[in-house]
Every structure is written in structure tokens, then in C-alpha cells.
Coordinates of N, CA, C and O in Angstrom, one line a residue:
M1 N -39.2 -12.0 -5.6 CA -39.0 -11.0 -6.7 C -40.1 -11.1 -7.7 O -40.6 -10.1 -8.2
A2 N -40.5 -12.3 -8.1 CA -41.6 -12.5 -9.0 C -42.9 -12.0 -8.5 O -43.7 -11.5 -9.3
D3 N -43.1 -12.1 -7.2 CA -44.4 -11.6 -6.7 C -44.5 -10.1 -6.9 O -45.6 -9.6 -7.2
N4 N -43.4 -9.4 -6.7 CA -43.4 -7.9 -6.9 C -43.7 -7.6 -8.4 O -44.5 -6.6 -8.7
D5 N -43.2 -8.4 -9.3 CA -43.5 -8.2 -10.7 C -45.0 -8.4 -11.0 O -45.6 -7.6 -11.8
N6 N -45.6 -9.4 -10.4 CA -47.0 -9.7 -10.7 C -47.8 -8.6 -10.1 O -48.8 -8.2 -10.7
N7 N -47.5 -8.1 -8.9 CA -48.3 -7.0 -8.3 C -48.2 -5.7 -9.2 O -49.2 -5.1 -9.3
S8 N -47.1 -5.4 -9.7 CA -47.0 -4.2 -10.5 C -47.8 -4.4 -11.8 O -48.4 -3.4 -12.3
N9 N -47.8 -5.6 -12.4 CA -48.6 -5.8 -13.6 C -50.1 -5.7 -13.3 O -50.9 -5.2 -14.1
D10 N -50.5 -6.2 -12.1 CA -51.9 -6.1 -11.7 C -52.4 -4.7 -11.5 O -53.5 -4.3 -11.9
E11 N -51.5 -3.8 -11.0 CA -51.8 -2.4 -10.8 C -52.0 -1.7 -12.1 O -52.9 -0.9 -12.2
K12 N -51.2 -2.0 -13.1 CA -51.2 -1.4 -14.4 C -52.5 -1.7 -15.1 O -53.0 -0.9 -15.9
K13 N -53.0 -3.0 -14.9 CA -54.1 -3.5 -15.7 C -55.4 -3.5 -14.8 O -56.3 -4.3 -15.1
E14 N -55.6 -2.6 -13.9 CA -56.7 -2.6 -13.0 C -58.0 -2.4 -13.9 O -58.0 -1.5 -14.7
E15 N -59.0 -3.1 -13.6 CA -60.2 -3.0 -14.4 C -61.0 -1.7 -14.0 O -61.0 -1.3 -12.9
K16 N -61.5 -1.0 -15.0 CA -62.3 0.1 -14.8 C -63.5 0.0 -15.7 O -63.5 0.4 -16.9
I17 N -64.5 -0.7 -15.2 CA -65.7 -1.0 -16.0 C -66.6 0.2 -16.1 O -66.9 0.9 -15.2
E18 N -66.9 0.5 -17.4 CA -67.8 1.6 -17.7 C -68.9 1.1 -18.6 O -68.8 0.0 -19.2
V19 N -69.9 1.9 -18.8 CA -71.0 1.6 -19.8 C -71.0 2.6 -20.9 O -71.0 3.8 -20.6
C20 N -70.8 2.2 -22.1 CA -70.7 3.1 -23.3 C -72.0 3.9 -23.4 O -73.1 3.3 -23.4
Y21 N -71.9 5.2 -23.5 CA -73.1 6.0 -23.6 C -73.7 5.9 -24.9 O -74.9 6.3 -25.1
T22 N -73.0 5.4 -25.9 CA -73.6 5.3 -27.3 C -74.4 4.0 -27.4 O -75.5 4.0 -27.9
C23 N -73.8 2.8 -27.1 CA -74.4 1.5 -27.3 C -74.9 0.8 -26.0 O -75.6 -0.1 -26.1
G24 N -74.5 1.3 -24.9 CA -74.9 0.7 -23.6 C -74.1 -0.6 -23.2 O -74.5 -1.2 -22.2
K25 N -73.1 -0.9 -23.9 CA -72.3 -2.1 -23.6 C -71.3 -1.8 -22.5 O -70.7 -0.7 -22.4
E26 N -71.2 -2.8 -21.6 CA -70.2 -2.7 -20.5 C -68.8 -3.0 -21.1 O -68.7 -4.0 -21.8
F27 N -67.8 -2.3 -20.7 CA -66.4 -2.5 -21.2 C -65.4 -2.1 -20.2 O -65.8 -1.3 -19.3
D28 N -64.2 -2.5 -20.3 CA -63.1 -2.2 -19.4 C -62.3 -1.0 -20.1 O -61.7 -1.2 -21.1
M29 N -62.5 0.2 -19.5 CA -61.8 1.4 -20.1 C -60.3 1.2 -20.2 O -59.7 1.7 -21.2
N30 N -59.7 0.5 -19.3 CA -58.2 0.3 -19.4 C -57.7 -0.7 -20.4 O -56.6 -0.6 -20.7
S31 N -58.6 -1.6 -20.8 CA -58.1 -2.6 -21.7 C -58.7 -2.6 -23.1 O -58.3 -3.3 -24.0
D32 N -59.8 -1.8 -23.3 CA -60.5 -1.7 -24.6 C -59.7 -0.7 -25.5 O -59.8 0.5 -25.2
E33 N -59.1 -1.2 -26.5 CA -58.3 -0.3 -27.4 C -59.2 0.7 -28.1 O -60.2 0.3 -28.6
G34 N -58.9 1.9 -28.0 CA -59.7 3.0 -28.6 C -60.8 3.6 -27.7 O -61.4 4.6 -28.0
A35 N -61.0 3.0 -26.5 CA -62.0 3.5 -25.6 C -61.5 4.8 -25.1 O -60.3 5.0 -24.9
H36 N -62.4 5.7 -24.8 CA -62.0 7.1 -24.3 C -63.3 7.7 -23.7 O -64.4 7.2 -23.8
Y37 N -63.0 8.8 -23.1 CA -64.1 9.7 -22.5 C -64.4 10.8 -23.6 O -63.6 11.7 -23.8
H38 N -65.6 10.7 -24.2 CA -65.9 11.7 -25.2 C -66.3 13.0 -24.5 O -67.0 12.9 -23.5
Y39 N -65.7 14.1 -24.9 CA -65.9 15.4 -24.3 C -65.4 15.3 -22.8 O -65.8 16.1 -22.0
G40 N -64.5 14.3 -22.5 CA -63.9 14.2 -21.2 C -64.9 13.7 -20.1 O -64.5 13.7 -19.0
E41 N -66.1 13.4 -20.5 CA -67.1 13.0 -19.5 C -67.8 11.7 -19.8 O -68.2 11.0 -18.9
Y42 N -68.1 11.5 -21.1 CA -69.0 10.3 -21.5 C -68.1 9.2 -22.0 O -67.4 9.3 -23.0
P43 N -68.2 8.0 -21.3 CA -67.4 6.8 -21.7 C -67.9 6.3 -23.1 O -69.1 6.2 -23.3
M44 N -66.9 6.0 -23.9 CA -67.2 5.4 -25.2 C -66.3 4.2 -25.5 O -65.1 4.4 -25.4
C45 N -66.9 3.1 -25.8 CA -66.1 1.9 -26.0 C -65.3 2.0 -27.3 O -65.6 2.8 -28.2
G46 N -64.4 1.1 -27.5 CA -63.5 1.1 -28.7 C -64.3 0.8 -30.0 O -64.0 1.4 -31.0
Y47 N -65.3 0.0 -29.9 CA -66.1 -0.3 -31.1 C -66.8 1.0 -31.6 O -66.7 1.3 -32.8
C48 N -67.5 1.7 -30.7 CA -68.2 2.9 -31.1 C -67.2 4.0 -31.5 O -67.5 4.7 -32.4
S49 N -66.0 4.1 -30.9 CA -65.0 5.0 -31.2 C -64.6 4.8 -32.7 O -64.5 5.7 -33.5
N50 N -64.4 3.5 -33.0 CA -64.0 3.2 -34.4 C -65.1 3.4 -35.4 O -64.9 3.9 -36.5
F51 N -66.3 3.0 -35.0 CA -67.5 3.1 -35.8 C -67.8 4.5 -36.2 O -68.1 4.9 -37.4
Y52 N -67.7 5.4 -35.2 CA -68.0 6.8 -35.5 C -66.8 7.6 -35.9 O -66.9 8.8 -36.1
G53 N -65.6 7.0 -36.0 CA -64.5 7.6 -36.6 C -63.6 8.4 -35.7 O -62.8 9.2 -36.1
F54 N -63.7 8.3 -34.4 CA -62.9 9.0 -33.5 C -61.5 8.4 -33.5 O -61.3 7.2 -33.6
Y55 N -60.5 9.3 -33.3 CA -59.1 8.9 -33.2 C -58.6 8.3 -34.6 O -57.6 7.6 -34.6
K56 N -59.2 8.6 -35.6 CA -58.8 8.2 -37.0 C -57.9 9.3 -37.6 O -57.3 9.0 -38.7
E57 N -57.8 10.5 -37.1 CA -57.0 11.5 -37.7 C -55.6 11.1 -37.9 O -55.0 11.4 -39.0
D58 N -55.0 10.5 -37.0 CA -53.6 10.0 -37.1 C -53.4 9.1 -38.2 O -52.5 9.1 -39.0
L59 N -54.3 8.2 -38.4 CA -54.3 7.2 -39.5 C -54.5 7.9 -40.9 O -53.8 7.6 -41.8
M60 N -55.3 8.9 -40.9 CA -55.6 9.6 -42.2 C -54.4 10.4 -42.6 O -54.1 10.5 -43.8
D61 N -53.6 11.0 -41.6 CA -52.5 11.7 -42.0 C -51.4 10.9 -42.6 O -50.6 11.4 -43.4
K62 N -51.3 9.6 -42.2 CA -50.2 8.7 -42.6 C -50.4 8.2 -44.1 O -49.5 7.8 -44.7
E63 N -51.7 8.2 -44.5 CA -52.0 7.6 -45.8 C -51.7 8.6 -46.9 O -51.6 9.7 -46.9

């Protein structure tokens, strides 16, 4: 039963390595918080997303 749990966790956290189109850094799209596809096509790492202010609208509304 424990083996099944480990397999399901591995499937959820499968690595998806991308190269950020802004800074050129390799990152895991599935584990990098804030990472997204800019315009649905260009991979952007979490650092660049935060630096350039993407996905901050939700935080600005709460303040």
C-alpha cells in the first residue's frame, strides 16, 4: 500500500525542465513557485515572474 502512495506522489511531482526565456536559467516548471508560461507559450521562472511583477494582482487586492 505504501508503494502505491509513493507512485502517486512521484506522478504529481514529475519534473518538467524548462529554460526561462527572460534570464536563461533552467528550472522545474512543476516545482518552481510562480513559474508560468507567459502568453501561454514562453516559460518564465518564479524569480523573473516575481521580479517583473506577474501574479501580484491578487496580493495587491488584499492590501
